[in-house]
CSV table of C-alpha atoms in Angstrom, one decimal:
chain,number,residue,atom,x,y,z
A,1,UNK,CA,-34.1,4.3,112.6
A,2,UNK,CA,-31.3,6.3,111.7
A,3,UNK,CA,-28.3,4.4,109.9
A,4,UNK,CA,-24.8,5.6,110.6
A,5,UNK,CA,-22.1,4.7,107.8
A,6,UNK,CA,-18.4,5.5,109.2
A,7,UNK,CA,-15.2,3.9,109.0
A,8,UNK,CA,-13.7,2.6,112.1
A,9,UNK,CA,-10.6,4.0,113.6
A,10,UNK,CA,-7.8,1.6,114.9
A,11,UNK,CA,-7.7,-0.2,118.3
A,12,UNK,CA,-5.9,0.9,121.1
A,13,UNK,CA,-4.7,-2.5,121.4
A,14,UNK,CA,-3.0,-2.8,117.8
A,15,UNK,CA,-0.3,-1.3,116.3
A,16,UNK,CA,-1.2,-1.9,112.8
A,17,UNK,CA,-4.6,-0.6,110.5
A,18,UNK,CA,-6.4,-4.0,110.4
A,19,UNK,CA,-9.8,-3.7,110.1
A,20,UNK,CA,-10.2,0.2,109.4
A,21,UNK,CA,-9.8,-0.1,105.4
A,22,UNK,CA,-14.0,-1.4,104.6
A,23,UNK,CA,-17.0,1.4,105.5
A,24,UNK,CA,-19.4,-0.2,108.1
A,25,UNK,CA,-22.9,0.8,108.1
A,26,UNK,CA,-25.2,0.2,111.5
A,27,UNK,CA,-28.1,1.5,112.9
A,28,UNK,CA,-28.1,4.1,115.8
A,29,UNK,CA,-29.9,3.2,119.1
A,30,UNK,CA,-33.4,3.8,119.2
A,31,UNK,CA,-34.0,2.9,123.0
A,32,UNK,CA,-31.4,3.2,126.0
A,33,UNK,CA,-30.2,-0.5,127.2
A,34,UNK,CA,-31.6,-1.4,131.0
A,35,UNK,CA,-30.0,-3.7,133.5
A,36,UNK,CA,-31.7,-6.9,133.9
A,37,UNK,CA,-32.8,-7.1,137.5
A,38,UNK,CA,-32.2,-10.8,137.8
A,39,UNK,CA,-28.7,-11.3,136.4
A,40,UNK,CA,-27.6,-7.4,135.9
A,41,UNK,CA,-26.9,-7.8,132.2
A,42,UNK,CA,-28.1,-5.2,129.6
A,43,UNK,CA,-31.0,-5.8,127.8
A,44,UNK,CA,-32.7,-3.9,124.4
A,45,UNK,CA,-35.5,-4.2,122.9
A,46,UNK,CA,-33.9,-2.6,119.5
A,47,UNK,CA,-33.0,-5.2,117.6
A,48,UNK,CA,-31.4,-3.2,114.8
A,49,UNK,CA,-28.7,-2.6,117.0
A,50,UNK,CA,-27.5,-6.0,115.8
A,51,UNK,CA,-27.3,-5.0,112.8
A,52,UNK,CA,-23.9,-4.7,111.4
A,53,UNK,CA,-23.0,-4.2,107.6
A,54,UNK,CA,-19.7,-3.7,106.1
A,55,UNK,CA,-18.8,-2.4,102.3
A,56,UNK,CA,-15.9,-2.1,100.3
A,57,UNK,CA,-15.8,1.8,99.7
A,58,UNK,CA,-18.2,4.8,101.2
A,59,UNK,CA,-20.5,4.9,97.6
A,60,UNK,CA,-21.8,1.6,97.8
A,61,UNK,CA,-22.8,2.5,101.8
A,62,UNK,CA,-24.5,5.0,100.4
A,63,UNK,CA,-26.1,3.1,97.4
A,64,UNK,CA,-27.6,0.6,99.8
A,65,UNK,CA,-29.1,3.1,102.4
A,66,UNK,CA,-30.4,5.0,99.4
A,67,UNK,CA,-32.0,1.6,97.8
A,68,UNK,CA,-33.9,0.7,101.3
A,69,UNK,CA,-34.7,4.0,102.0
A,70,UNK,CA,-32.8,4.2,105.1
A,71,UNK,CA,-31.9,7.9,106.7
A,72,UNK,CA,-28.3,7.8,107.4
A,73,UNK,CA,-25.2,9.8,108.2
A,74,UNK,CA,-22.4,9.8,106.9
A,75,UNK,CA,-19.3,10.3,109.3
A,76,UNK,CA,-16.1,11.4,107.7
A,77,UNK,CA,-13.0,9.8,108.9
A,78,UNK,CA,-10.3,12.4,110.3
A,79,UNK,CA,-6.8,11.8,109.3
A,80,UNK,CA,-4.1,11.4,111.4
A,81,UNK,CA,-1.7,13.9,112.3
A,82,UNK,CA,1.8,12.4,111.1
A,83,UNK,CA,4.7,13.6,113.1
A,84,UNK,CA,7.5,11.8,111.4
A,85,UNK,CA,10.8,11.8,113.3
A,86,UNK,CA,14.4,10.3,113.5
A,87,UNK,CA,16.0,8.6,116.4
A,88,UNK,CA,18.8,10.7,115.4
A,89,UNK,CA,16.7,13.9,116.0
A,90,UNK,CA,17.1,13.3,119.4
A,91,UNK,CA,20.5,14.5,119.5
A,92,UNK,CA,20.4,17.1,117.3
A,93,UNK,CA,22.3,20.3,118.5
A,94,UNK,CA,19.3,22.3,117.6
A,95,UNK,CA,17.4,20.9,120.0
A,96,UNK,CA,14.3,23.2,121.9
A,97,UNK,CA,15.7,21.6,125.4
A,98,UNK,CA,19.4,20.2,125.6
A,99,UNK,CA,19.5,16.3,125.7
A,100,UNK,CA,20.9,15.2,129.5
A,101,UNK,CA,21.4,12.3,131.4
């Protein structure tokens, strides 16, 4: 049971950076989920999957998987690419392609 400790990138449906700041640390699957022939929903029998811790920074992730003996990987968050722009660039003369109606 292999323990995966990341941090979360935004939703698609926020603007904002709630929720990405804490390290979460969960368990990988161990078993593919089936459909359930009588209804259609997914079951698993892994009930790690569950299983969802969150911490305050990456070290203390890492502490607890270490204390239990859990194998885990750690998943290094990317950083955005910042384009920072100006509404006035938009009408800049030294524009790539002129600015038309």
């Amino acid at each position: 049971m292999l323990a995966r400790i990341f941090r979360p990138a935004k939703t698609a449906m926020q603007s904002g950076k709630a929720k990405t700041k804490d390290w979460i640390l969960e368990f990988a699957p161990a078993s593919a989920r089936k459909a359930d022939p009588l209804m259609g929903w997914t079951q698993s029998t892994d009930m790690d999957g569950q299983i969802r811790l969150t911490f305050d920074n990456r070290d203390e992730a890492v502490a607890y998987a270490q204390k239990h003996g859990l194998p885990f990987q750690l998943i290094e968050p990317k950083t955005p690419k910042r384009i920072i722009k100006a509404y006035a660039d938009n009408f800049a003369t030294n524009r790539k392609f002129p600015w038309t109606h």
